[in-house]
PDB file of C-alpha atoms in Angstrom:
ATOM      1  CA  UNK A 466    -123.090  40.227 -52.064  1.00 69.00           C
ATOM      2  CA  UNK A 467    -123.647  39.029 -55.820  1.00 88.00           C
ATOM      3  CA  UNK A 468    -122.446  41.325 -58.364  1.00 97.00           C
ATOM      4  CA  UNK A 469    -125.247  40.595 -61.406  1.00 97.00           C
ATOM      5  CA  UNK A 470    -127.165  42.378 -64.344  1.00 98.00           C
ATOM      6  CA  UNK A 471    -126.625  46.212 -65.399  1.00 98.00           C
ATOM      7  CA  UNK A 472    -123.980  48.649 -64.034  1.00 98.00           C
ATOM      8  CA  UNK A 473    -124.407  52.204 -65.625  1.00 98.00           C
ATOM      9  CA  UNK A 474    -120.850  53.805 -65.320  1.00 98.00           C
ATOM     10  CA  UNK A 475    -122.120  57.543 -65.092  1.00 98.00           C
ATOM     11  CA  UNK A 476    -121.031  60.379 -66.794  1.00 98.00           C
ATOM     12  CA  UNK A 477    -119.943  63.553 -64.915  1.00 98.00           C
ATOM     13  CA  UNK A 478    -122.161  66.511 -65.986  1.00 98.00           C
ATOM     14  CA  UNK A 479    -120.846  70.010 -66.299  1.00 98.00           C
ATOM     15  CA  UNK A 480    -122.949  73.124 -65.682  1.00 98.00           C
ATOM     16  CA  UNK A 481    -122.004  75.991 -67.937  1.00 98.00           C
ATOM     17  CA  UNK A 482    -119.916  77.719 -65.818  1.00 98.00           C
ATOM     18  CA  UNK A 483    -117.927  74.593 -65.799  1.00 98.00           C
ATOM     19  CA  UNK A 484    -119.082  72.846 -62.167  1.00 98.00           C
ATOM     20  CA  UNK A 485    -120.280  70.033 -61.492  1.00 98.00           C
ATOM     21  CA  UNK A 486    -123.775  69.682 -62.279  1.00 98.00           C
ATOM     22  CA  UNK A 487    -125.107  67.838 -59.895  1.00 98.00           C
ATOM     23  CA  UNK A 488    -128.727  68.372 -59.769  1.00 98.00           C
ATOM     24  CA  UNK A 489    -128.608  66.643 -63.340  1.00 98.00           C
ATOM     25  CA  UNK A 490    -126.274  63.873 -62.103  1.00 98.00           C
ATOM     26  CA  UNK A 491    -128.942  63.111 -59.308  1.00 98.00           C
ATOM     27  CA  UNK A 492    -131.609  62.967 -62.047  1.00 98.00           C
ATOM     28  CA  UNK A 493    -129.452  60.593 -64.368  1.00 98.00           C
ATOM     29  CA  UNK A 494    -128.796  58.104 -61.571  1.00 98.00           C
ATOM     30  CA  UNK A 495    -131.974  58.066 -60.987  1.00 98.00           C
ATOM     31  CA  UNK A 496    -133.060  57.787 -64.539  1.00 98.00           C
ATOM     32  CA  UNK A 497    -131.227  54.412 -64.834  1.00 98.00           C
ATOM     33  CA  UNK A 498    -132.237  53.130 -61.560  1.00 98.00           C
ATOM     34  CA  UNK A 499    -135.522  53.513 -62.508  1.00 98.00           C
ATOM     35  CA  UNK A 500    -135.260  51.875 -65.925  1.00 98.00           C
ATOM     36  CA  UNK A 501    -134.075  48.852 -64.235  1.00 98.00           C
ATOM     37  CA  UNK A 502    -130.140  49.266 -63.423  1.00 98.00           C
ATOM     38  CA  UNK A 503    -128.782  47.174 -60.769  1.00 98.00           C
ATOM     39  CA  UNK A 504    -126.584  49.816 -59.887  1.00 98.00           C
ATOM     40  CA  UNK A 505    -124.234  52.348 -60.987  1.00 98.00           C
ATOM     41  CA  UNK A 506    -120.382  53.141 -61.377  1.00 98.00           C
ATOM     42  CA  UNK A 507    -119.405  56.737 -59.648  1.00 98.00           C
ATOM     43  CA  UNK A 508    -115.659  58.028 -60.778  1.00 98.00           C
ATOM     44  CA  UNK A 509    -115.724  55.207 -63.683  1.00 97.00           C
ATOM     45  CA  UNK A 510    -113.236  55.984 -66.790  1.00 96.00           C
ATOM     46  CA  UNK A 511    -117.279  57.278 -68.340  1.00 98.00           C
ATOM     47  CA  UNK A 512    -116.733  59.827 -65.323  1.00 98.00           C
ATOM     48  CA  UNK A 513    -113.693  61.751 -66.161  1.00 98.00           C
ATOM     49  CA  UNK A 514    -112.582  61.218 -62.823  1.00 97.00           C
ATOM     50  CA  UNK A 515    -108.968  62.358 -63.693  1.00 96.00           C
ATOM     51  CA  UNK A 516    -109.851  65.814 -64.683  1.00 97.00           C
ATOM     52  CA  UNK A 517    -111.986  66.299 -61.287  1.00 98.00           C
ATOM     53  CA  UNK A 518    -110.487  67.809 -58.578  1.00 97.00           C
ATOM     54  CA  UNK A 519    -110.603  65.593 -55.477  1.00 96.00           C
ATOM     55  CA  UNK A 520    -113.383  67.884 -53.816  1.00 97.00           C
ATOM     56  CA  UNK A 521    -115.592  66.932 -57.130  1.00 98.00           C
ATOM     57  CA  UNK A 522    -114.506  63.312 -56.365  1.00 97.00           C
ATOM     58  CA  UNK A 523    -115.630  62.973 -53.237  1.00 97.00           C
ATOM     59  CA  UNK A 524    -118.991  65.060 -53.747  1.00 98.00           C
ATOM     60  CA  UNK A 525    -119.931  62.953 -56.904  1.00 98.00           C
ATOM     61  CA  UNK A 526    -119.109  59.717 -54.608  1.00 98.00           C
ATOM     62  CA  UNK A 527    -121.408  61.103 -51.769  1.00 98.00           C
ATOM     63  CA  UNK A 528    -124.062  61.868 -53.834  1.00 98.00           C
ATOM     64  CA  UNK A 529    -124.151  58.994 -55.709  1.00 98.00           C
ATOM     65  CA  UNK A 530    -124.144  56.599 -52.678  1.00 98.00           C
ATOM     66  CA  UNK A 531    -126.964  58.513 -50.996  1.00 98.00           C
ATOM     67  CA  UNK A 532    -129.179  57.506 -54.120  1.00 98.00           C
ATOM     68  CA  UNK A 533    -128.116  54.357 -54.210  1.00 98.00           C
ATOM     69  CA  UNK A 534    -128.820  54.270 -50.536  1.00 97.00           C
ATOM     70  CA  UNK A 535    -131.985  55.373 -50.300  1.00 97.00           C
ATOM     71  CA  UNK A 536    -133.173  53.462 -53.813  1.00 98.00           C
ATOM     72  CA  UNK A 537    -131.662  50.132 -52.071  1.00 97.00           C
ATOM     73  CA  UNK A 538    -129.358  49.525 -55.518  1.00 98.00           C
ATOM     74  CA  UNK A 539    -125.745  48.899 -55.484  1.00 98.00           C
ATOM     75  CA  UNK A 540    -122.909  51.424 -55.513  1.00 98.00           C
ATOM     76  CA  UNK A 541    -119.339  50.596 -57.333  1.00 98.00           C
ATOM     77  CA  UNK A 542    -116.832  53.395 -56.834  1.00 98.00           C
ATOM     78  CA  UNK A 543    -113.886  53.610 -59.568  1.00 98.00           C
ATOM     79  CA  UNK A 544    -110.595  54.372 -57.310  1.00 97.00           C
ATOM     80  CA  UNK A 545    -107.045  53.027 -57.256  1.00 93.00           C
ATOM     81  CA  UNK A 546    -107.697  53.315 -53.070  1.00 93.00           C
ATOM     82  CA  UNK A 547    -110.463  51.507 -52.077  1.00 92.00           C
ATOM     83  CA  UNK A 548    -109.974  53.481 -48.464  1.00 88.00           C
ATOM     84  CA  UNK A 549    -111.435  56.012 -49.877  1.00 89.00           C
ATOM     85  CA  UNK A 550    -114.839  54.177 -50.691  1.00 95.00           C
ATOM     86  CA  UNK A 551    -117.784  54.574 -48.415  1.00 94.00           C
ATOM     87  CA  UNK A 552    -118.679  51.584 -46.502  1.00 92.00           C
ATOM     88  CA  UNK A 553    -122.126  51.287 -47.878  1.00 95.00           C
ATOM     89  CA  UNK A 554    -120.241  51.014 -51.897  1.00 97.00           C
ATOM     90  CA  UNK A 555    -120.895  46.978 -53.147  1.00 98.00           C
ATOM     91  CA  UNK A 556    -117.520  47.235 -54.243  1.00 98.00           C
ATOM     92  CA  UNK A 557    -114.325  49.037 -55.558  1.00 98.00           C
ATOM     93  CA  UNK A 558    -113.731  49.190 -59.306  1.00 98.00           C
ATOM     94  CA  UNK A 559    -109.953  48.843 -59.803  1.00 98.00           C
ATOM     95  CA  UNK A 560    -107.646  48.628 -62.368  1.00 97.00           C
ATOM     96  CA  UNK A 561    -105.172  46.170 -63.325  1.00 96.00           C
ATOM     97  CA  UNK A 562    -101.429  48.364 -62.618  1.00 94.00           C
ATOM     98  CA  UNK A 563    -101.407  50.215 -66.071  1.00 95.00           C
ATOM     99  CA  UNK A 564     -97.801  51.374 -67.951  1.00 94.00           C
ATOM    100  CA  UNK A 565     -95.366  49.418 -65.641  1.00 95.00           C
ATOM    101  CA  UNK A 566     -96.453  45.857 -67.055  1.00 96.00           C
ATOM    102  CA  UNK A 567     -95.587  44.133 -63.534  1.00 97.00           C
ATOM    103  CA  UNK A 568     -96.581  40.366 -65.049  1.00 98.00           C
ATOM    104  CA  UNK A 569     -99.001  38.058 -64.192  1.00 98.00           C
ATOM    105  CA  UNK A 570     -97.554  37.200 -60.550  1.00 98.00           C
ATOM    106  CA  UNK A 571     -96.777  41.125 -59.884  1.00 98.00           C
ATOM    107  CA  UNK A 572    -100.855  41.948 -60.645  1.00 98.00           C
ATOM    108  CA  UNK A 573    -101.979  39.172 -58.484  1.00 98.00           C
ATOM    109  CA  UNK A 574     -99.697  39.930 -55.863  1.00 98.00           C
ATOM    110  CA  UNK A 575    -100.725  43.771 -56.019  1.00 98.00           C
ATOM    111  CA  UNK A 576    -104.638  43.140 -55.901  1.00 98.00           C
ATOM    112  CA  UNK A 577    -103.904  40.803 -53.155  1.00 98.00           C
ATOM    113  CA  UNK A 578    -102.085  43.285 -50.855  1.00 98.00           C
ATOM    114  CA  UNK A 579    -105.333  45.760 -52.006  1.00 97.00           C
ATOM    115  CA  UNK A 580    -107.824  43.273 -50.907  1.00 97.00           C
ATOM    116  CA  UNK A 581    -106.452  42.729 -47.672  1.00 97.00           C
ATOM    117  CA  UNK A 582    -106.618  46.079 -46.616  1.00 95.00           C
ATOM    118  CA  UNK A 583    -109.549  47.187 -48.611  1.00 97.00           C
ATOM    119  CA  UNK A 584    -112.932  48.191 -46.141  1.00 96.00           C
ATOM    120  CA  UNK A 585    -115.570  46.351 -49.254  1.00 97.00           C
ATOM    121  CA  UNK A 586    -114.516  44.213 -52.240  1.00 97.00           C
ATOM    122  CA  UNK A 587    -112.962  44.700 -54.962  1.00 98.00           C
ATOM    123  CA  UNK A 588    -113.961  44.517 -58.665  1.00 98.00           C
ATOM    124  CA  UNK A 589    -110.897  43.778 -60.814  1.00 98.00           C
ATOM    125  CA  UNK A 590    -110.647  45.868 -64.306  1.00 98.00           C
ATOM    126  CA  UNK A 591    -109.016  44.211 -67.087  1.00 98.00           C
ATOM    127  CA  UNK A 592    -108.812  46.446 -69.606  1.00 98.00           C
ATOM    128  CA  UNK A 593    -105.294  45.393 -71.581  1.00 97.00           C
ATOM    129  CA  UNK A 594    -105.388  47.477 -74.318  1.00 96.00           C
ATOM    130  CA  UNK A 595    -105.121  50.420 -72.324  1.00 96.00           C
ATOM    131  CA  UNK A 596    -103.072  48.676 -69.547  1.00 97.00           C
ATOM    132  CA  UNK A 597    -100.586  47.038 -71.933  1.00 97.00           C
ATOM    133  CA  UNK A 598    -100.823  43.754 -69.008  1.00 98.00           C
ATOM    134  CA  UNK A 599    -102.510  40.721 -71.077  1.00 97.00           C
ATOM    135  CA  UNK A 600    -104.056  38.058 -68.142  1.00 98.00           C
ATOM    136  CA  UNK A 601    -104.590  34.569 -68.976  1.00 98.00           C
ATOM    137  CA  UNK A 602    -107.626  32.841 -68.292  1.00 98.00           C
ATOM    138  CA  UNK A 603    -105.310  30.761 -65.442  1.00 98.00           C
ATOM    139  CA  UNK A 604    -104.525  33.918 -64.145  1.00 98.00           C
ATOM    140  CA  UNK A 605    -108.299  35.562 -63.386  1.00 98.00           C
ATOM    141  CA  UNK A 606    -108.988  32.049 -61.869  1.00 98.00           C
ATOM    142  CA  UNK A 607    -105.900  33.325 -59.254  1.00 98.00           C
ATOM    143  CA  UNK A 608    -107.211  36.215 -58.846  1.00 98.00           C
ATOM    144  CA  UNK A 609    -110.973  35.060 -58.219  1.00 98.00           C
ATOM    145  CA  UNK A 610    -109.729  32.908 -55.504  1.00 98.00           C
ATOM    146  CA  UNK A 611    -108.317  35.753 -54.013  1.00 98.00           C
ATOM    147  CA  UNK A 612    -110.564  36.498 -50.401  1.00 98.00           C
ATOM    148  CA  UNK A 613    -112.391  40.109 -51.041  1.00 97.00           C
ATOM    149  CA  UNK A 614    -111.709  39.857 -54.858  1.00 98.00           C
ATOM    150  CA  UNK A 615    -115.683  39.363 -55.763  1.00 98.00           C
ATOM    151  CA  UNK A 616    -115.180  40.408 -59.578  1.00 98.00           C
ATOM    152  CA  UNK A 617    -114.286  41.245 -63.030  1.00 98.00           C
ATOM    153  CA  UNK A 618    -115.080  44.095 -65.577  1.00 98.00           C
ATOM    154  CA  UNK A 619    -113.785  42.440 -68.560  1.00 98.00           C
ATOM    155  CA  UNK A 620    -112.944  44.414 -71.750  1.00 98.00           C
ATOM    156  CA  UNK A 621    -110.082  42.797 -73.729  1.00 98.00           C
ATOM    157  CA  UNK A 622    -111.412  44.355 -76.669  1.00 96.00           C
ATOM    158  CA  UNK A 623    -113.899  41.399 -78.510  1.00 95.00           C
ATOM    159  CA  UNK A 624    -114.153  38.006 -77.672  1.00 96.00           C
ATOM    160  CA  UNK A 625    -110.269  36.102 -77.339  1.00 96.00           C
ATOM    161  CA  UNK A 626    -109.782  32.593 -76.240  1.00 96.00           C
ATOM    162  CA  UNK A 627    -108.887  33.527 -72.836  1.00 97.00           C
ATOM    163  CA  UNK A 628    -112.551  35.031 -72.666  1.00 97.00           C
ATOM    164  CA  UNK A 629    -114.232  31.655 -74.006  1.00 96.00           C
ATOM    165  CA  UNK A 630    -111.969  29.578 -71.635  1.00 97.00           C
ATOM    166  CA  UNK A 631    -113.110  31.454 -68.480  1.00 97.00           C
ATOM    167  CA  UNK A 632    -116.824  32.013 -69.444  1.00 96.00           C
ATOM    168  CA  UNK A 633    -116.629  28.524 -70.114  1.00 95.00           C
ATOM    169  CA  UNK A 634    -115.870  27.422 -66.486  1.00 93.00           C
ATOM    170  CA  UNK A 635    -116.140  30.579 -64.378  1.00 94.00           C
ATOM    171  CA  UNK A 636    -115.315  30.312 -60.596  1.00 96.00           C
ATOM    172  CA  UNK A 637    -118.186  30.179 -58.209  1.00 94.00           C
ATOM    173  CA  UNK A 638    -119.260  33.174 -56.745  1.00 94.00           C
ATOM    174  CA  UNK A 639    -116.979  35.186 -58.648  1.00 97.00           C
ATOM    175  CA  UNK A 640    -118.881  37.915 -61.236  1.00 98.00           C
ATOM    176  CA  UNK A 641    -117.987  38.435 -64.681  1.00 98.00           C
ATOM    177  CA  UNK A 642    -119.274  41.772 -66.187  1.00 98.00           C
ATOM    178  CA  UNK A 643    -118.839  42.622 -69.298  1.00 98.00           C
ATOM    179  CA  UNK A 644    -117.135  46.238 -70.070  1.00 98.00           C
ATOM    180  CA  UNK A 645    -116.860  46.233 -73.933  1.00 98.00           C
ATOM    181  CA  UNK A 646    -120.396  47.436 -74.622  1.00 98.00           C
ATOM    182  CA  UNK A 647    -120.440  46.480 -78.241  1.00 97.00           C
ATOM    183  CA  UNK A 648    -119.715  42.876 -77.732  1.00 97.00           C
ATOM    184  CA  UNK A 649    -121.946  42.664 -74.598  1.00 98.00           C
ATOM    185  CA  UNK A 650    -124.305  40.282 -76.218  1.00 97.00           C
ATOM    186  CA  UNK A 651    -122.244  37.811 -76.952  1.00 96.00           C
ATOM    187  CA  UNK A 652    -120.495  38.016 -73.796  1.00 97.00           C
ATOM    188  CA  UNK A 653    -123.995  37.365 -72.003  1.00 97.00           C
ATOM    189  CA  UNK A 654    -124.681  34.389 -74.446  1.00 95.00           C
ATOM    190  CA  UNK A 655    -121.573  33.233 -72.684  1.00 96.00           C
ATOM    191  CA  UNK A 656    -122.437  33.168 -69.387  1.00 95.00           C
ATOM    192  CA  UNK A 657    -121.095  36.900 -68.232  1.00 97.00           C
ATOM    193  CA  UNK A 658    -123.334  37.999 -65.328  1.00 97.00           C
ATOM    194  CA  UNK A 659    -124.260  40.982 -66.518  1.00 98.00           C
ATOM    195  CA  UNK A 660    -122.248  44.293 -67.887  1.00 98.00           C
ATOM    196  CA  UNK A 661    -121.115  47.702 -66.751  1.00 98.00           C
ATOM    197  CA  UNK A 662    -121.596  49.695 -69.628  1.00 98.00           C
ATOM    198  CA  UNK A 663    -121.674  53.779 -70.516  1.00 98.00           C
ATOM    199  CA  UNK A 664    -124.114  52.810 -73.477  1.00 98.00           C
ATOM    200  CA  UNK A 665    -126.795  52.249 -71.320  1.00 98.00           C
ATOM    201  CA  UNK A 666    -127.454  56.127 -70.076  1.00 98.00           C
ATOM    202  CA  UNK A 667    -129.546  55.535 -73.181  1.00 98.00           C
ATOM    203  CA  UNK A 668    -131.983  52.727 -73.679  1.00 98.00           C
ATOM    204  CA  UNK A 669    -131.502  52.173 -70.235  1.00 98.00           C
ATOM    205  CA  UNK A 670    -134.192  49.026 -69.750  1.00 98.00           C
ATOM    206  CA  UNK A 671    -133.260  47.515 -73.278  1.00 97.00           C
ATOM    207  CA  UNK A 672    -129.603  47.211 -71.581  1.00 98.00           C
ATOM    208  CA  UNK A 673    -131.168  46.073 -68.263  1.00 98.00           C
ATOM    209  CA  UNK A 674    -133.312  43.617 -69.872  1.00 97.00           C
ATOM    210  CA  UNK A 675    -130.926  41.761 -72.168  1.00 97.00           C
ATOM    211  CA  UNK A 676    -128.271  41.475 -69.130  1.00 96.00           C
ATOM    212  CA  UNK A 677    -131.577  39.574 -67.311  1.00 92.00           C
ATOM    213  CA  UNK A 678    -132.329  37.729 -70.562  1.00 89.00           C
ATOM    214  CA  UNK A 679    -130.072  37.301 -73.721  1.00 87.00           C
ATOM    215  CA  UNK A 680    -131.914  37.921 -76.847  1.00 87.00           C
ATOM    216  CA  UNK A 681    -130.310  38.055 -79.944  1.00 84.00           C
ATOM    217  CA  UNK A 682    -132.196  40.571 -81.927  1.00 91.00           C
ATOM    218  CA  UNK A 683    -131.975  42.913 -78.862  1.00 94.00           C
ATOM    219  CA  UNK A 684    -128.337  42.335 -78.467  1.00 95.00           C
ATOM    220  CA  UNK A 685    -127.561  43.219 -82.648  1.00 92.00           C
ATOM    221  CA  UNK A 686    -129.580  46.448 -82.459  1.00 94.00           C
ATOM    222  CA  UNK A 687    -127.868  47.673 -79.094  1.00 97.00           C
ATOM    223  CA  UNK A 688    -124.529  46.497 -80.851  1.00 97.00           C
ATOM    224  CA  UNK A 689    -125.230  49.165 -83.245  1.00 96.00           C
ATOM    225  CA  UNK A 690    -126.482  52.097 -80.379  1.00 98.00           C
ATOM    226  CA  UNK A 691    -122.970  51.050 -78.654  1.00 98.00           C
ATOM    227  CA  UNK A 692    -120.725  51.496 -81.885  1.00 98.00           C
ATOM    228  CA  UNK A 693    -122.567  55.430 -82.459  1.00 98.00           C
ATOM    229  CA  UNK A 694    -121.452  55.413 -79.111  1.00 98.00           C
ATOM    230  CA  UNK A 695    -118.371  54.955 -78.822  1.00 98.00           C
ATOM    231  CA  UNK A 696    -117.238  56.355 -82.262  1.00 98.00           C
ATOM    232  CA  UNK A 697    -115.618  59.331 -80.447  1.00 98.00           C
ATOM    233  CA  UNK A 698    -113.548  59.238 -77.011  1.00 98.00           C
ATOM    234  CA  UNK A 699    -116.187  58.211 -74.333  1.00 98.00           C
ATOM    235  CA  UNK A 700    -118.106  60.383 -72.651  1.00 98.00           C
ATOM    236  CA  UNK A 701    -117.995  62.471 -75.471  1.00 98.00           C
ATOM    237  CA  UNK A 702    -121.033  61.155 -77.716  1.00 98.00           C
ATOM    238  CA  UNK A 703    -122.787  60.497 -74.864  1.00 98.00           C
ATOM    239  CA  UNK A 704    -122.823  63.287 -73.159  1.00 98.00           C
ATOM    240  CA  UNK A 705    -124.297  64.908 -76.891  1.00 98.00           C
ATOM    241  CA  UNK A 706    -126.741  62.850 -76.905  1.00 98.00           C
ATOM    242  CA  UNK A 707    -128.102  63.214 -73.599  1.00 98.00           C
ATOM    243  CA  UNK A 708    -127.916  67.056 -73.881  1.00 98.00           C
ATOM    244  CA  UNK A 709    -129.616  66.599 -77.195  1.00 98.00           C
ATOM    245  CA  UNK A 710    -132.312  64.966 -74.829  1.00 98.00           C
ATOM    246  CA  UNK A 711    -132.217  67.886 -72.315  1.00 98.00           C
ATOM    247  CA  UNK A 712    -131.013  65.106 -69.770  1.00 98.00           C
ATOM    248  CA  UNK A 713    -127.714  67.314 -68.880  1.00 98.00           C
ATOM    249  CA  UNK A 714    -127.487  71.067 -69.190  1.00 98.00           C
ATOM    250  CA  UNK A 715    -124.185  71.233 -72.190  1.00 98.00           C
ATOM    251  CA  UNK A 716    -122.136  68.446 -73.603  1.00 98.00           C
ATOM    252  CA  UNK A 717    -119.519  69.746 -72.218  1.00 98.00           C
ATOM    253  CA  UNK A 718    -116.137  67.466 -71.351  1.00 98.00           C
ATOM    254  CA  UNK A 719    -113.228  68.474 -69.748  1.00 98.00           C
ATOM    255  CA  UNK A 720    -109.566  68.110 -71.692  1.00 98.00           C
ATOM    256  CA  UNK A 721    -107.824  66.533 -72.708  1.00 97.00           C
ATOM    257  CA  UNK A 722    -111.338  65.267 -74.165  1.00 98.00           C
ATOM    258  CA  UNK A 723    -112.890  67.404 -76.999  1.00 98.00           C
ATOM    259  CA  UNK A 724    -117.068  67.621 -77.943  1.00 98.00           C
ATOM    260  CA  UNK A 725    -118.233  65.347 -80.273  1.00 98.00           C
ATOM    261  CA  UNK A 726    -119.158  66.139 -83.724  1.00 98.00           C
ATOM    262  CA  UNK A 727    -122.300  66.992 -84.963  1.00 98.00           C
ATOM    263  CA  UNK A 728    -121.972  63.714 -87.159  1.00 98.00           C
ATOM    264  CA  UNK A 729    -121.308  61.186 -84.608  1.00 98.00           C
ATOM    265  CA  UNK A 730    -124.225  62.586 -82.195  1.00 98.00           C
ATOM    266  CA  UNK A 731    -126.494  63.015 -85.210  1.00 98.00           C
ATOM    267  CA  UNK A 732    -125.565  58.885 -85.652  1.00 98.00           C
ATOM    268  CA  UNK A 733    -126.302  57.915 -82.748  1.00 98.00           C
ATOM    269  CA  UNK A 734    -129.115  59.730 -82.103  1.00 98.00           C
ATOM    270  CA  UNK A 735    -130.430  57.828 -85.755  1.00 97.00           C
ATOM    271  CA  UNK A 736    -129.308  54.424 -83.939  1.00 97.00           C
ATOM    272  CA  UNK A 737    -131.296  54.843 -80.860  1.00 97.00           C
ATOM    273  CA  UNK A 738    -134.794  55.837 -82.611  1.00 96.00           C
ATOM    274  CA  UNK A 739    -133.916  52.408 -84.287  1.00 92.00           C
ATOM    275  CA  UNK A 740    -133.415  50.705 -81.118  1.00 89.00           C
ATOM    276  CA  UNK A 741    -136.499  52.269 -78.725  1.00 78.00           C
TER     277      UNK A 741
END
């Protein structure tokens, strides 16, 4: 299995009776695996998985993997049980033990009791400003080396030497996406295989083509889309923009997430005319 190019980490649409909608979550993954998406992310952080009940869960997980299915792209599941991901998923997205801070010997020994008993592989979330666990470079070699370990969503926040030492001599077979969507270009100049990024439910084949092919100019004007993006709590601008679009029927998010303002959607609407 190789892990490469665009991941779209999809939002979780609400009707306005507050369900799931999931007619217009159909029609979004679709959307992106049309504009060129390798594959997407179901129950990602972009999902609000922890305000779903597990019946929502589990329907947004079988609907997502039936499109992938029958569209032959690749499904990544976000779960802290990989026994819960269908066997037809590419992989488990997984996150590095946040709030306990178990070291750098405690996480590798943690992901490799998961891999072992985990039905598909695992993609390894490093996300430390959230986490509060830093990981040196010498420790995501370990954990590459790990059997069933066949990734990394990196998002340390910007570019750190740890991040230069590893693009700089990455394990073989071992993918390194890029999950800090404003820095994703140059994270691809790099090396990093590709990206899994909640920016790209808009200007879905700009995304898809600079993870294929680095360009500069492309990368500086998506830098710009991503920042718009992301200047409220994800989903929240996104989901305003994509309702502004008629892609999802309200903007809705559940708490402890609030809308996003009329500014920051009027923003990034501005920034994507600029970038299309």
């Amino acid at each position: 299995m190789t892990l490469t190019g665009l991941y779209v980490p999809l939002i979780t649409p609400f009707a306005a009776d507050g369900s799931v909608a999931l007619d217009a979550l159909e029609r979004l993954a679709h959307d992106v695996l049309g504009a060129g998406a390798s594959g997407v992310v179901a129950l990602g952080t972009t999902g609000e998985p922890s305000s779903l009940s597990p019946a929502e869960r589990s329907t947004v997980v079988d609907l997502l993997a039936g499109v992938c299915t029958d569209l032959g792209r690749q499904l990544i599941v976000g779960t802290s049980d990989p026994a819960e991901v269908p066997a037809s998923a590419a992989a488990a997205l997984t996150l590095v033990p946040p709030f306990v801070r178990p070291g750098e010997d405690g996480v590798v020994a943690y992901f490799s009791a998961l891999a072992a008993r985990s039905p598909v592989p695992l993609v390894i979330y490093h996300v430390p400003y959230r986490t509060a666990q830093p990981l040196s470079a010498a420790t995501l070699r370990r954990l590459a080396a790990v059997p069933g370990v066949a990734g990394l969503k990196l998002a340390v926040g910007g570019i750190d030497a740890d991040t230069i030492d590893l693009l700089a001599g990455p394990p073989a077979g071992f993918a390194i996406l890029g999950g800090d969507d404003v820095v994703i270009s140059p994270l691809l100049a790099l090396g990093a295989a590709g990206g899994i990024l909640a920016s790209a439910h808009l200007a879905t084949a700009s995304f898809a083509r600079l993870t294929r092919s680095w360009d500069a100019g492309l990368g500086h004007r998506l830098a710009r889309l991503s920042a718009a993006l992301f200047a409220e709590p994800n989903p929240a601008v996104v989901k305003a923009v994509l309702h502004e679009q008629g892609r999802i029927p309200t903007p809705d998010v559940r708490l402890p997430l609030l809308p996003a303002s009329k500014e920051s959607t009027r923003t990034a609407l501005d920034r994507l005319s600029e970038t299309l």
